[in-house]
Structures are given as C-alpha cells and as structure tokens.
Short mmCIF file of C-alpha atoms and ligand atoms in Angstrom, two decimals:
data_model
loop_
_atom_site.label_atom_id
_atom_site.label_comp_id
_atom_site.label_asym_id
_atom_site.label_seq_id
_atom_site.Cartn_x
_atom_site.Cartn_y
_atom_site.Cartn_z
CA UNK A 186 20.50 -127.42 -94.25
CA UNK A 187 18.52 -130.39 -92.97
CA UNK A 188 19.87 -133.74 -91.70
CA UNK A 189 19.33 -135.43 -95.02
CA UNK A 190 21.51 -133.09 -96.92
CA UNK A 191 25.23 -132.63 -96.75
CA UNK A 192 27.75 -130.63 -98.68
CA UNK A 193 30.19 -132.44 -100.84
CA UNK A 194 32.68 -130.74 -103.20
CA UNK A 195 30.71 -127.50 -102.76
CA UNK A 196 27.57 -129.13 -104.13
CA UNK A 197 24.50 -129.90 -102.17
CA UNK A 198 23.91 -133.61 -102.38
CA UNK A 199 20.54 -134.89 -101.36
CA UNK A 200 20.91 -138.18 -99.56
CA UNK A 201 18.19 -140.72 -100.17
CA UNK A 202 16.17 -141.20 -97.02
CA UNK A 203 15.28 -144.89 -97.20
CA UNK A 204 12.86 -144.45 -94.36
CA UNK A 205 10.95 -141.62 -95.98
CA UNK A 206 7.36 -141.90 -97.11
CA UNK A 207 8.40 -140.89 -100.66
CA UNK A 208 10.95 -143.68 -100.92
CA UNK A 209 8.53 -146.23 -99.51
CA UNK A 210 5.77 -145.27 -101.95
CA UNK A 211 8.27 -145.46 -104.81
CA UNK A 212 9.68 -148.83 -103.76
CA UNK A 213 6.16 -150.27 -103.25
CA UNK A 214 4.87 -149.14 -106.63
CA UNK A 215 8.14 -150.18 -108.25
CA UNK A 216 8.02 -153.68 -106.74
CA UNK A 217 4.46 -154.00 -107.92
CA UNK A 218 5.42 -152.88 -111.44
CA UNK A 219 8.44 -155.21 -111.52
CA UNK A 220 6.27 -158.18 -110.52
CA UNK A 221 3.68 -157.37 -113.21
CA UNK A 222 6.37 -156.82 -115.86
CA UNK A 223 8.11 -160.02 -114.79
CA UNK A 224 4.88 -161.99 -115.18
CA UNK A 225 4.29 -160.40 -118.59
CA UNK A 226 7.81 -161.30 -119.69
CA UNK A 227 7.40 -164.89 -118.56
CA UNK A 228 4.07 -165.25 -120.37
CA UNK A 229 5.01 -163.28 -123.47
CA UNK A 230 8.61 -164.13 -124.06
CA UNK A 231 9.11 -167.57 -122.57
CA UNK A 232 5.70 -169.16 -123.04
CA UNK A 233 4.84 -167.43 -126.32
CA UNK A 234 7.09 -169.69 -128.39
CA UNK A 235 5.86 -172.77 -126.60
CA UNK A 236 2.27 -171.66 -127.12
CA UNK A 237 2.77 -170.85 -130.81
CA UNK A 238 4.43 -174.22 -131.45
CA UNK A 239 1.56 -176.16 -129.90
CA UNK A 240 -0.94 -174.00 -131.79
CA UNK A 241 0.86 -174.81 -135.04
CA UNK A 242 1.02 -178.49 -134.17
CA UNK A 243 -2.76 -178.55 -133.80
CA UNK A 244 -3.18 -176.85 -137.18
CA UNK A 245 -0.84 -179.38 -138.82
CA UNK A 246 -2.79 -182.22 -137.21
CA UNK A 247 -6.15 -181.05 -138.48
CA UNK A 248 -4.64 -180.65 -141.93
CA UNK A 249 -3.23 -184.16 -141.67
CA UNK A 250 -6.62 -185.57 -140.62
CA UNK A 251 -8.37 -183.95 -143.57
CA UNK A 252 -5.59 -185.07 -145.89
CA UNK A 253 -5.93 -188.72 -144.84
CA UNK A 254 -9.57 -188.74 -145.83
CA UNK A 255 -8.93 -186.90 -149.11
CA UNK A 256 -7.68 -188.04 -152.49
CA UNK A 257 -4.46 -186.66 -153.97
CA UNK A 258 -6.44 -184.46 -156.33
CA UNK A 259 -7.83 -182.58 -153.32
CA UNK A 260 -4.37 -181.83 -151.83
CA UNK A 261 -4.29 -178.55 -153.71
CA UNK A 262 -7.44 -177.33 -151.98
CA UNK A 263 -5.98 -178.29 -148.59
CA UNK A 264 -2.78 -176.37 -149.32
CA UNK A 265 -4.84 -173.30 -150.10
CA UNK A 266 -6.99 -173.73 -147.02
CA UNK A 267 -4.18 -174.22 -144.47
CA UNK A 268 -1.31 -172.40 -146.22
CA UNK A 269 1.01 -175.42 -145.86
CA UNK A 270 3.11 -177.23 -148.48
CA UNK A 271 2.46 -180.98 -148.70
CA UNK A 272 5.09 -183.64 -149.44
CA UNK A 273 4.53 -187.40 -149.39
CA UNK A 274 7.70 -189.53 -149.37
CA UNK A 275 8.12 -193.24 -150.01
CA UNK A 276 11.00 -195.16 -148.43
CA UNK A 277 12.96 -197.27 -150.86
CA UNK A 278 16.16 -199.06 -149.64
CA UNK A 279 17.40 -196.33 -147.36
CA UNK A 280 16.44 -193.76 -149.97
CA UNK A 281 13.41 -191.53 -150.00
CA UNK A 282 11.51 -190.94 -153.21
CA UNK A 283 9.10 -188.03 -153.57
CA UNK A 284 5.63 -189.39 -154.29
CA UNK A 285 3.77 -186.10 -154.07
CA UNK A 286 5.07 -182.55 -153.70
CA UNK A 287 3.28 -179.20 -153.74
CA UNK A 288 6.10 -177.28 -155.32
CA UNK A 289 9.20 -179.49 -155.05
CA UNK A 290 10.99 -176.93 -152.93
CA UNK A 291 11.38 -178.97 -149.72
CA UNK A 292 12.53 -182.41 -150.96
CA UNK A 293 12.47 -182.16 -154.80
CA UNK A 294 9.70 -182.84 -157.32
CA UNK A 295 7.66 -185.99 -157.90
CA UNK A 296 9.65 -189.24 -158.37
CA UNK A 297 12.94 -187.57 -157.44
CA UNK A 298 15.21 -189.15 -154.83
CA UNK A 299 15.70 -186.87 -151.79
CA UNK A 300 19.27 -185.72 -151.76
CA UNK A 301 19.44 -183.91 -148.39
CA UNK A 302 18.02 -186.27 -145.80
CA UNK A 303 18.86 -184.14 -142.76
CA UNK A 304 15.30 -182.87 -142.20
CA UNK A 305 13.90 -186.39 -142.65
CA UNK A 306 16.30 -187.97 -140.16
CA UNK A 307 15.78 -185.17 -137.62
CA UNK A 308 12.00 -185.58 -137.88
CA UNK A 309 12.13 -189.36 -137.69
CA UNK A 310 13.99 -189.23 -134.37
CA UNK A 311 10.70 -188.28 -132.73
CA UNK A 312 8.26 -190.02 -135.05
CA UNK A 313 6.80 -193.51 -135.03
CA UNK A 314 3.54 -195.22 -136.11
CA UNK A 315 1.46 -193.44 -133.46
CA UNK A 316 3.49 -190.33 -132.91
CA UNK A 317 3.92 -187.33 -135.16
CA UNK A 318 6.58 -184.64 -134.76
CA UNK A 319 7.12 -180.96 -135.40
CA UNK A 320 10.53 -179.38 -135.91
CA UNK A 321 11.55 -175.85 -136.58
CA UNK A 322 14.53 -175.56 -138.85
CA UNK A 323 16.38 -172.31 -138.42
CA UNK A 324 18.47 -172.78 -141.59
CA UNK A 325 15.45 -172.94 -143.86
CA UNK A 326 13.27 -170.88 -141.48
CA UNK A 327 10.44 -173.38 -141.80
CA UNK A 328 8.28 -175.67 -139.69
CA UNK A 329 8.30 -179.32 -140.72
CA UNK A 330 5.49 -181.51 -139.49
CA UNK A 331 6.05 -185.24 -140.03
CA UNK A 332 3.59 -188.12 -139.61
CA UNK A 333 3.57 -191.73 -140.82
CA UNK A 334 0.64 -192.57 -143.11
CA UNK A 335 -1.12 -195.95 -143.04
CA UNK A 336 0.47 -197.10 -146.26
CA UNK A 337 3.99 -196.64 -144.73
CA UNK A 338 4.54 -193.35 -146.55
CA UNK A 339 5.91 -190.26 -144.76
CA UNK A 340 3.79 -187.13 -144.80
CA UNK A 341 5.53 -183.78 -144.48
CA UNK A 342 3.58 -180.58 -143.99
CA UNK A 343 5.65 -177.42 -144.00
CA UNK A 344 5.27 -173.69 -143.51
CA UNK A 345 7.59 -170.71 -143.27
CA UNK A 346 8.30 -169.48 -139.70
CA UNK A 347 9.13 -165.96 -140.85
CA UNK A 348 5.79 -164.35 -139.94
CA UNK A 349 5.82 -165.98 -136.51
CA UNK A 350 9.49 -165.12 -135.91
CA UNK A 351 8.96 -161.51 -136.82
CA UNK A 352 5.79 -161.35 -134.69
CA UNK A 353 7.74 -162.68 -131.70
CA UNK A 354 10.53 -160.20 -132.40
CA UNK A 355 8.08 -157.28 -132.58
CA UNK A 356 6.40 -158.43 -129.39
CA UNK A 357 9.74 -158.62 -127.58
CA UNK A 358 10.75 -155.14 -128.70
CA UNK A 359 7.36 -153.82 -127.62
CA UNK A 360 7.78 -155.51 -124.28
CA UNK A 361 11.13 -153.77 -123.71
CA UNK A 362 9.63 -150.39 -124.61
CA UNK A 363 6.51 -151.04 -122.50
CA UNK A 364 8.64 -152.12 -119.50
CA UNK A 365 10.82 -149.01 -119.62
CA UNK A 366 7.75 -146.79 -120.07
CA UNK A 367 5.97 -148.43 -117.13
CA UNK A 368 9.02 -148.01 -114.86
CA UNK A 369 9.35 -144.31 -115.80
CA UNK A 370 5.60 -143.76 -115.33
CA UNK A 371 5.66 -145.53 -111.95
CA UNK A 372 8.51 -143.29 -110.80
CA UNK A 373 6.53 -140.18 -111.84
CA UNK A 374 3.38 -141.60 -110.26
CA UNK A 375 5.16 -142.32 -106.98
CA UNK A 376 6.48 -138.75 -106.90
CA UNK A 377 2.95 -137.40 -107.46
CA UNK A 378 1.30 -139.82 -105.00
CA UNK A 379 3.84 -139.18 -102.25
CA UNK A 380 3.63 -135.42 -102.86
CA UNK A 381 -0.17 -135.60 -102.41
CA UNK A 382 0.14 -137.58 -99.18
CA UNK A 383 3.15 -135.88 -97.69
CA UNK A 384 1.62 -132.44 -98.27
CA UNK A 385 -0.94 -133.05 -95.51
CA UNK A 386 1.54 -134.98 -93.36
CA UNK A 387 4.09 -132.16 -93.65
CA UNK A 388 1.45 -129.69 -92.47
CA UNK A 389 0.65 -131.95 -89.50
CA UNK A 390 4.34 -132.26 -88.71
CA UNK A 391 4.83 -128.45 -88.84
CA UNK A 392 1.93 -127.94 -86.44
CA UNK A 393 3.20 -130.75 -84.19
CA UNK A 394 6.58 -129.01 -83.97
CA UNK A 395 4.81 -125.84 -82.79
CA UNK A 396 2.88 -127.93 -80.27
CA UNK A 397 6.15 -129.43 -79.03
CA UNK A 398 7.22 -125.86 -78.23
CA UNK A 399 4.11 -125.50 -76.01
CA UNK A 400 2.18 -123.40 -78.54
CA UNK A 401 -1.34 -124.57 -77.68
CA UNK A 402 -2.96 -122.13 -80.11
CA UNK A 403 -1.90 -124.42 -82.96
CA UNK A 404 -4.68 -125.95 -85.07
CA UNK A 405 -4.27 -129.19 -87.03
CA UNK A 406 -6.19 -128.96 -90.31
CA UNK A 407 -8.85 -131.65 -90.31
CA UNK A 408 -9.08 -132.07 -94.08
CA UNK A 409 -7.60 -134.33 -96.74
CA UNK A 410 -7.67 -138.10 -96.41
CA UNK A 411 -9.91 -139.67 -93.80
CA UNK A 412 -7.00 -141.19 -91.88
CA UNK A 413 -5.03 -137.92 -91.85
CA UNK A 414 -8.16 -135.96 -90.88
CA UNK A 415 -8.65 -138.43 -88.04
CA UNK A 416 -5.06 -137.96 -86.84
CA UNK A 417 -5.54 -134.18 -87.06
CA UNK A 418 -8.74 -134.38 -85.05
CA UNK A 419 -7.05 -136.58 -82.42
CA UNK A 420 -4.15 -134.12 -82.25
CA UNK A 421 -6.55 -131.19 -81.90
CA UNK A 422 -8.21 -133.02 -79.02
CA UNK A 423 -4.82 -133.78 -77.46
CA UNK A 424 -3.81 -130.12 -77.86
CA UNK A 425 -6.96 -128.95 -76.07
CA UNK A 426 -6.42 -131.47 -73.27
CA UNK A 427 -2.76 -130.50 -72.95
CA UNK A 428 -3.72 -126.83 -72.76
CA UNK A 429 -6.22 -127.60 -70.01
CA UNK A 430 -3.73 -129.79 -68.13
CA UNK A 431 -0.99 -127.19 -68.42
CA UNK A 432 -3.35 -124.52 -67.12
CA UNK A 433 -4.43 -126.78 -64.28
CA UNK A 434 -0.80 -127.54 -63.46
CA UNK A 435 0.02 -123.82 -63.38
CA UNK A 436 -3.00 -123.13 -61.19
CA UNK A 437 -2.09 -126.08 -59.01
CA UNK A 438 1.46 -124.88 -58.47
CA UNK A 439 0.18 -121.35 -57.78
CA UNK A 440 -2.42 -122.67 -55.32
CA UNK A 441 -0.08 -125.09 -53.61
CA UNK A 442 2.67 -122.54 -53.21
CA UNK A 443 0.16 -119.98 -51.94
CA UNK A 444 -1.42 -122.47 -49.53
CA UNK A 445 1.96 -123.52 -48.22
CA UNK A 446 3.42 -120.03 -48.00
CA UNK A 447 0.58 -118.43 -46.07
CA UNK A 448 0.71 -120.68 -42.98
CA UNK A 449 4.51 -120.75 -43.10
CA UNK A 450 4.62 -116.92 -43.09
CA UNK A 451 2.16 -116.79 -40.20
CA UNK A 452 4.10 -119.42 -38.24
CA UNK A 453 7.41 -117.63 -38.85
CA UNK A 454 5.95 -114.21 -37.92
CA UNK A 455 4.44 -115.49 -34.68
CA UNK A 456 7.55 -117.46 -33.75
CA UNK A 457 9.69 -114.34 -34.30
CA UNK A 458 7.34 -112.28 -32.20
CA UNK A 459 7.52 -114.79 -29.34
CA UNK A 460 11.31 -114.82 -29.62
CA UNK A 461 11.77 -111.03 -29.80
CA UNK A 462 8.81 -109.48 -27.99
CA UNK A 463 6.23 -111.62 -26.24
CA UNK A 464 8.48 -114.40 -24.91
CA UNK A 465 7.91 -113.34 -21.31
CA UNK A 466 4.28 -112.36 -21.67
CA UNK A 467 2.54 -115.66 -20.96
CA UNK A 468 -0.93 -114.66 -22.15
CA UNK A 469 0.27 -113.25 -25.49
CA UNK A 470 2.76 -116.07 -25.97
CA UNK A 471 0.03 -118.69 -25.43
CA UNK A 472 -2.19 -116.90 -27.89
CA UNK A 473 0.54 -116.81 -30.52
CA UNK A 474 1.52 -120.41 -29.86
CA UNK A 475 -2.14 -121.35 -30.46
CA UNK A 476 -1.97 -119.64 -33.86
CA UNK A 477 1.23 -121.53 -34.63
CA UNK A 478 -0.41 -124.85 -33.66
CA UNK A 479 -3.55 -124.04 -35.72
CA UNK A 480 -1.50 -123.17 -38.80
CA UNK A 481 0.66 -126.27 -38.35
CA UNK A 482 -2.52 -128.38 -38.25
CA UNK A 483 -3.71 -126.67 -41.39
CA UNK A 484 -0.40 -127.42 -43.11
CA UNK A 485 -0.54 -131.03 -41.97
CA UNK A 486 -4.06 -131.45 -43.38
CA UNK A 487 -3.07 -129.76 -46.64
CA UNK A 488 -0.04 -132.00 -47.10
CA UNK A 489 -2.10 -135.08 -46.16
CA UNK A 490 -4.83 -134.19 -48.67
CA UNK A 491 -2.33 -133.45 -51.41
CA UNK A 492 -0.62 -136.76 -50.79
CA UNK A 493 -3.93 -138.63 -50.75
CA UNK A 494 -5.02 -137.08 -54.04
CA UNK A 495 -1.74 -137.79 -55.79
CA UNK A 496 -1.73 -141.35 -54.39
CA UNK A 497 -5.28 -141.90 -55.70
CA UNK A 498 -4.25 -140.58 -59.11
CA UNK A 499 -0.97 -142.45 -59.32
CA UNK A 500 -2.43 -145.74 -58.13
CA UNK A 501 -6.20 -145.86 -58.45
CA UNK A 502 -6.27 -149.48 -57.25
CA UNK A 503 -8.59 -150.04 -54.29
CA UNK A 504 -8.24 -152.64 -51.60
CA UNK A 505 -11.90 -153.70 -51.75
CA UNK A 506 -13.41 -156.06 -49.19
CA UNK A 507 -16.88 -156.90 -47.95
CA UNK A 508 -17.45 -154.60 -44.98
CA UNK A 509 -20.15 -152.90 -42.97
CA UNK A 510 -20.86 -149.36 -44.14
CA UNK A 511 -22.91 -148.97 -40.97
CA UNK A 512 -19.70 -149.46 -38.93
CA UNK A 513 -17.77 -146.97 -41.07
CA UNK A 514 -20.38 -144.22 -40.74
CA UNK A 515 -20.75 -144.93 -37.01
CA UNK A 516 -16.97 -144.68 -36.52
CA UNK A 517 -16.78 -141.33 -38.33
CA UNK A 518 -19.81 -140.04 -36.42
CA UNK A 519 -18.20 -141.10 -33.12
CA UNK A 520 -14.91 -139.41 -33.93
CA UNK A 521 -16.61 -136.14 -34.95
CA UNK A 522 -19.28 -136.05 -32.26
CA UNK A 523 -16.74 -134.59 -29.83
CA UNK A 524 -17.77 -131.28 -31.45
CA UNK A 525 -21.14 -131.73 -29.70
CA UNK A 526 -19.56 -131.32 -26.31
CA UNK A 527 -16.57 -129.15 -27.27
CA UNK A 528 -18.20 -126.55 -29.54
CA UNK A 529 -21.89 -126.90 -28.84
CA UNK A 530 -22.77 -128.67 -32.11
CA UNK A 531 -25.87 -130.75 -32.54
CA UNK A 532 -24.68 -133.64 -34.66
CA UNK A 533 -27.17 -136.52 -34.87
CA UNK A 534 -27.07 -139.83 -36.68
CA UNK A 535 -29.71 -142.29 -37.88
CA UNK A 536 -27.84 -145.36 -39.12
CA UNK A 537 -29.38 -148.65 -40.35
CA UNK A 538 -27.52 -151.71 -39.07
CA UNK A 539 -25.59 -154.26 -41.08
CA UNK A 540 -25.42 -152.58 -44.44
CA UNK A 541 -22.75 -154.62 -46.21
CA UNK A 542 -20.87 -153.15 -49.15
CA UNK A 543 -17.81 -154.09 -51.17
CA UNK A 544 -15.37 -151.23 -50.60
CA UNK A 545 -11.96 -149.95 -49.57
CA UNK A 546 -12.40 -149.22 -45.84
CA UNK A 547 -9.79 -146.45 -45.44
CA UNK A 548 -10.90 -144.62 -48.59
CA UNK A 549 -14.65 -144.80 -48.01
CA UNK A 550 -14.07 -143.72 -44.39
CA UNK A 551 -12.07 -140.71 -45.64
CA UNK A 552 -14.81 -139.72 -48.14
CA UNK A 553 -17.49 -139.99 -45.42
CA UNK A 554 -15.28 -138.05 -42.99
CA UNK A 555 -14.74 -135.23 -45.51
CA UNK A 556 -18.48 -134.90 -46.20
CA UNK A 557 -19.40 -134.81 -42.49
CA UNK A 558 -16.60 -132.44 -41.54
CA UNK A 559 -17.64 -130.10 -44.39
CA UNK A 560 -21.19 -130.13 -43.04
CA UNK A 561 -19.79 -129.25 -39.60
CA UNK A 562 -17.66 -126.48 -41.11
CA UNK A 563 -20.40 -124.95 -43.23
CA UNK A 564 -23.56 -125.53 -41.18
CA UNK A 565 -25.59 -122.57 -39.90
CA UNK A 566 -25.67 -120.77 -36.58
CA UNK A 567 -27.80 -123.52 -35.02
CA UNK A 568 -24.83 -125.86 -35.58
CA UNK A 569 -27.11 -128.71 -36.63
CA UNK A 570 -25.82 -131.61 -38.69
CA UNK A 571 -27.91 -134.69 -39.50
CA UNK A 572 -26.32 -137.92 -40.64
CA UNK A 573 -28.39 -140.70 -42.22
CA UNK A 574 -27.53 -144.13 -43.57
CA UNK A 575 -30.49 -146.01 -45.03
CA UNK A 576 -31.18 -149.01 -47.24
CA UNK A 577 -32.92 -147.95 -50.49
CA UNK A 578 -33.63 -151.03 -52.57
CA UNK A 579 -30.35 -152.75 -53.39
CA UNK A 580 -28.31 -149.71 -52.36
CA UNK A 581 -27.16 -148.02 -49.19
CA UNK A 582 -27.81 -144.26 -49.17
CA UNK A 583 -25.64 -141.99 -47.05
CA UNK A 584 -26.76 -138.40 -46.41
CA UNK A 585 -25.34 -135.56 -44.38
CA UNK A 586 -27.50 -132.47 -43.97
CA UNK A 587 -26.47 -129.05 -42.72
CA UNK A 588 -28.34 -125.79 -42.20
CA UNK A 589 -25.73 -123.55 -43.82
CA UNK A 590 -25.89 -120.97 -46.62
CA UNK A 591 -26.45 -123.57 -49.31
CA UNK A 592 -24.59 -123.56 -52.59
CA UNK A 593 -25.62 -121.42 -55.58
CA UNK A 594 -26.57 -123.51 -58.65
CA UNK A 595 -23.69 -122.15 -60.71
CA UNK A 596 -21.20 -123.48 -58.13
CA UNK A 597 -22.69 -126.95 -57.69
CA UNK A 598 -20.43 -128.41 -60.37
CA UNK A 599 -17.34 -126.46 -59.40
CA UNK A 600 -17.20 -127.51 -55.76
CA UNK A 601 -15.98 -130.99 -56.79
CA UNK A 602 -12.97 -129.51 -58.61
CA UNK A 603 -9.70 -129.50 -56.78
CA UNK A 604 -8.67 -126.25 -55.09
CA UNK A 605 -12.13 -124.77 -55.61
CA UNK A 606 -13.23 -122.80 -52.59
CA UNK A 607 -16.18 -120.44 -52.41
CA UNK A 608 -15.08 -116.96 -51.49
CA UNK A 609 -17.73 -115.98 -48.93
CA UNK A 610 -18.90 -117.99 -45.98
CA UNK A 611 -20.44 -116.69 -42.77
CA UNK A 612 -17.71 -118.26 -40.65
CA UNK A 613 -14.13 -118.33 -41.73
CA UNK A 614 -13.34 -121.94 -42.55
CA UNK A 615 -9.73 -123.00 -42.84
CA UNK A 616 -10.22 -125.32 -45.84
CA UNK A 617 -7.88 -126.10 -48.70
CA UNK A 618 -10.34 -126.92 -51.50
CA UNK A 619 -9.18 -130.53 -51.80
CA UNK A 620 -11.73 -132.29 -49.59
CA UNK A 621 -14.54 -132.72 -52.15
CA UNK A 622 -12.21 -133.65 -55.02
CA UNK A 623 -10.90 -136.47 -52.83
CA UNK A 624 -14.53 -137.51 -52.12
CA UNK A 625 -15.33 -137.44 -55.84
CA UNK A 626 -12.28 -139.54 -56.83
CA UNK A 627 -12.98 -142.13 -54.11
CA UNK A 628 -16.70 -142.43 -54.87
CA UNK A 629 -16.04 -142.72 -58.61
CA UNK A 630 -13.56 -145.51 -57.95
CA UNK A 631 -16.34 -147.28 -56.04
CA UNK A 632 -18.82 -146.74 -58.91
CA UNK A 633 -21.01 -144.98 -56.38
CA UNK A 634 -23.54 -142.31 -57.32
CA UNK A 635 -23.16 -139.06 -55.44
CA UNK A 636 -24.27 -135.46 -55.40
CA UNK A 637 -25.59 -132.54 -53.45
CA UNK A 638 -29.08 -131.10 -53.05
CA UNK A 639 -28.84 -127.56 -51.84
CA UNK A 640 -31.29 -124.72 -51.14
CA UNK A 641 -29.83 -121.24 -50.71
CA UNK A 642 -30.30 -119.97 -47.19
CA UNK A 643 -31.56 -123.34 -45.95
CA UNK A 644 -28.63 -125.69 -46.25
CA UNK A 645 -27.27 -128.62 -48.22
CA UNK A 646 -27.58 -132.38 -48.30
CA UNK A 647 -24.49 -134.18 -49.55
CA UNK A 648 -25.21 -137.83 -50.43
CA UNK A 649 -23.83 -140.96 -52.00
CA UNK A 650 -25.36 -144.33 -52.90
CA UNK A 651 -23.38 -147.52 -53.07
CA UNK A 652 -24.43 -151.07 -54.06
CA UNK A 653 -25.20 -153.45 -51.21
CA UNK A 654 -23.85 -156.97 -51.24
CA UNK A 655 -26.74 -159.39 -51.70
CA UNK A 656 -26.99 -161.71 -48.76
P1 LIG B 199 -12.74 -126.85 -48.43
O1 LIG B 199 -11.48 -127.26 -47.83
O2 LIG B 199 -12.76 -125.45 -48.91
O3 LIG B 199 -13.94 -127.21 -47.60
P2 LIG B 199 -13.84 -128.76 -50.19
O4 LIG B 199 -13.30 -129.37 -51.45
O5 LIG B 199 -14.21 -129.71 -49.11
O6 LIG B 199 -12.79 -127.72 -49.75
O7 LIG B 199 -15.09 -127.93 -50.59
C1 LIG B 199 -15.03 -127.05 -51.70
C2 LIG B 199 -16.04 -125.93 -51.51
O8 LIG B 199 -17.35 -126.46 -51.56
C3 LIG B 199 -15.93 -125.25 -50.20
O9 LIG B 199 -14.99 -124.21 -50.23
C4 LIG B 199 -17.32 -124.73 -50.02
O10 LIG B 199 -17.47 -123.48 -50.67
C5 LIG B 199 -18.20 -125.70 -50.71
N1 LIG B 199 -18.82 -126.62 -49.75
C6 LIG B 199 -18.39 -127.84 -49.41
N2 LIG B 199 -19.25 -128.42 -48.52
C7 LIG B 199 -20.21 -127.51 -48.29
C8 LIG B 199 -21.38 -127.48 -47.48
N3 LIG B 199 -21.72 -128.51 -46.70
N4 LIG B 199 -22.16 -126.37 -47.51
C9 LIG B 199 -21.87 -125.33 -48.29
N5 LIG B 199 -20.77 -125.29 -49.10
C10 LIG B 199 -19.96 -126.35 -49.09
#
C-alpha cells in the first residue's frame, strides 16, 4: 500500500494527492474550462437579452422612419414587411382614441376609446418629443414600441416576444447541457493527458529509484516528449559520471589504504626487529632505522600530496599576484641542486631573467618542483637533467628535460591521472602517483598550457607555458 492510500472500514480509499501531476493537469484544464464557460454564460445569458432588445429597438425605429414618410394606406405593406402591428392613438382630454389599428387587438379598433391605459402610461414614462421607448410586457408577452409623431399622435408598434423568449430559453438549456458536457470531457481529457505524461515520468522515476540504490547499469529511456527525453539524457549522463566517480572513489580508497599500509607495515616490522633482535647491533640497527626514516618520509610526502590535492579540489581559489617566474624556477633549482653534490647528478639550468607572470607563488612553485623532481627520479644513468625558462612571444616557457626511458605513447595521457604509476622503471622510485595530477590541477587553474614530449629510450621533456604580464 503506498503513502497515498489508507484503509478505512476495510475499504481501500484513494486519497487525492493535490500535489500530483494528474491533479494539477485536471485543475488547470478545469480552470480553463470554467473561465471559458463563465465567459460564454455572461455573453449568452446576461448580454443576450440586452442585445436582442437593442436589436429590436433598431428594427422598430426603421419601421417608424418608413411609416412617417408613408401614407396610412401603405401601413399594411409595412406591417407585412416588418411583422409588427401598428396603432396610432390620439389624445383627447385624458382619454386615448384609436386613430389607426392593424387588428384592434392591442388598444381596440378605429375610433374606440382605449379602456386599459396601463401600457400607454408605462410607455409614456420614458417617452417625450425626442425620445422613443421600448417595453416588454410579460402579461401580454409582447414588445411595445412607442414614439410621438409630429402631429402629437402616439405611435405604437408591437410584436409578440414568444419566439425570442423561447429562443433564449432554448439557448439557456443548451448552455447548461454544453457546460456539463465540457466539464465531463475536460475531466476525461485531463485523465488521458496526465496518463500520457506520467507514463514517461513514472518510468524515469522507477529508473531513478534504482539509481538511488547505486544500480549504475540503469538506463533512462530517451524517448517521448522533448523535455522528458532531455531529462532522461541528463540523467544518463549523470549516471555515467556517478559510475566513474564511484569507481574512482573505490580505487582511491584501495590505493590510499595500500599506500598507507605498506610503509606502516615496513616501519612496524623494522621497529620490532630493532626492539627484539638487532637493538644491540649498531650496524644493523642503523640500517633498519634508515629504512624507518625513508618510509616515514614517504608517508609524509604521501599525506602532504593527498592534502594538497584535496585542498585544490575543495577550494580551487588561487592567491594570484604579479611575481617573477624566473625567481621561482631559480629557487626550485637551488633547492634540488644539492643532488649534484650528494648523488652525482648533473642538473643544469638556463633561466631568462625577469619573466613576470600573474600566479599563485606556492602553487606554481610546487608544480615546478614536482616536474623537476620527477625528472631527477626518472632520468637515465648519466643523471642529466636540463632546466630551461625562456620567453617565447608573450609567454614564458618552462622545460625540464631528462635522459630517462621516455614514456610510451599509450601512457602519455594516463600519467596525469591521480595514482597512476608506470609499473617498470630502471631504478626503483618511491613515488605515489599524485605528483603529476597536482601539476595538472595547478597549471589548469593558471590557464597555462602544458604537456610532455617524450622519445622512448631517449628521455622526456615536460613543459608548461604561462602568459607574461605586459610591461
Ligand atoms: P610518481 O610519484 O609515480 O612519480 P607522478 O604523478 O609524478 O607520480 O608520475 C606519474 C607517472 O608518470 C610516474 O609513475 C611515471 O611512470 C611517469 N613519469 C612522470 N615523470 C616522468 C619522467 N620524467 N620520465 C618518465 N616517466 C615519468
């Protein structure tokens, strides 16, 4: 049983979900229908009578105009033409005498005195020399049009209202039937429309529920309405991205835990050995303590790199200032050139002076450091590393060249991914696979171009180019 249903007296009662798509479609169409019906009612029922009366008044007036310019002998023709009865009354001491009458039915026949003056007095209330009047008498079911003629006589034109009354009645009944039919049709239409739309939405929602349970094999059907197909395509994209991210996260956790566990195991093993066996053997103890120190350094670098990467991702804001890239590269070269004396390296640098760039000093220094220390780690037996910083047009180009194994084409893209490490290298290098992904993130944040040109067996040149500040 879903949330919108509950049992009452043993029967399943479906509660109306006012927030549902179905209800909203129904209420929208219904409101629309009610407005249209309302407008129809106002025009048909309220204004119809008003409209018919003014239409009649115009007819009476044209009849009157023709009558004024006609002789009494032509009245008959006018009656036939307009379908009105014509009465002309003469006032005589408060009495009204019939001077002309079509059929004598309204006021009596010619020369008779009008006995019932109610229609005359009602008409006269609104009539004067310039103004005519039209009344509708419900008792006799007739229109009476009254106008004063030039010779002081009263002209009455009259017609039965029955046809008009019954037309209005029929129209009103039809309106009621039409309104009910429209409302029923709208309800059916809203059910059909919402069923058409919710069918695709329900499918999306079912797939989304699977996705929520981490089922990344789910596929959102990209068919139906354009908007729904677009949502489905966006969800398919999101699903793919989520699958990739989840995989990366799993790999990341596996890598991190492996990278942390290995040095910790080595440190623990060596510490235990010193404690239990080699504590008094100075030479062995020193050797094992060296291993412990090396592994601790490795751990420190790993933790530092992990922190740097997560900091860069969490807050990719840079503290950019105008600074000398020449100074940065020189500083890194100075700090790493101790390898020249210590380990017999041949690290050389050719650095142009005063190359000013707009950059984050710490970050750009770290990227440069990582590239140079990689070159030191991976260079060939001759231990040669060449550093260059040159102006090329409006850019500064940094290069670091080694004489190592080079990188196979198929790995060129992968080396920038985090935790990627090539399996074989001539010398064992204690890396963690984070160095180049830090370089990549930093250089991208500086909108710098970067890359590697590598020849297998000859070595690699890692480079980046960054805009100079115009002086
Ligand atoms: P690592 O800590 O393994 O050096 P990096 O992210 O700095 O991690 O580098 C990723 C991989 O790229 C390295 O494992 C190595 O295989 C390759 N690589 C990086 N620099 C060089 C280089 N100068 N010469 C050859 N291979 C390199």
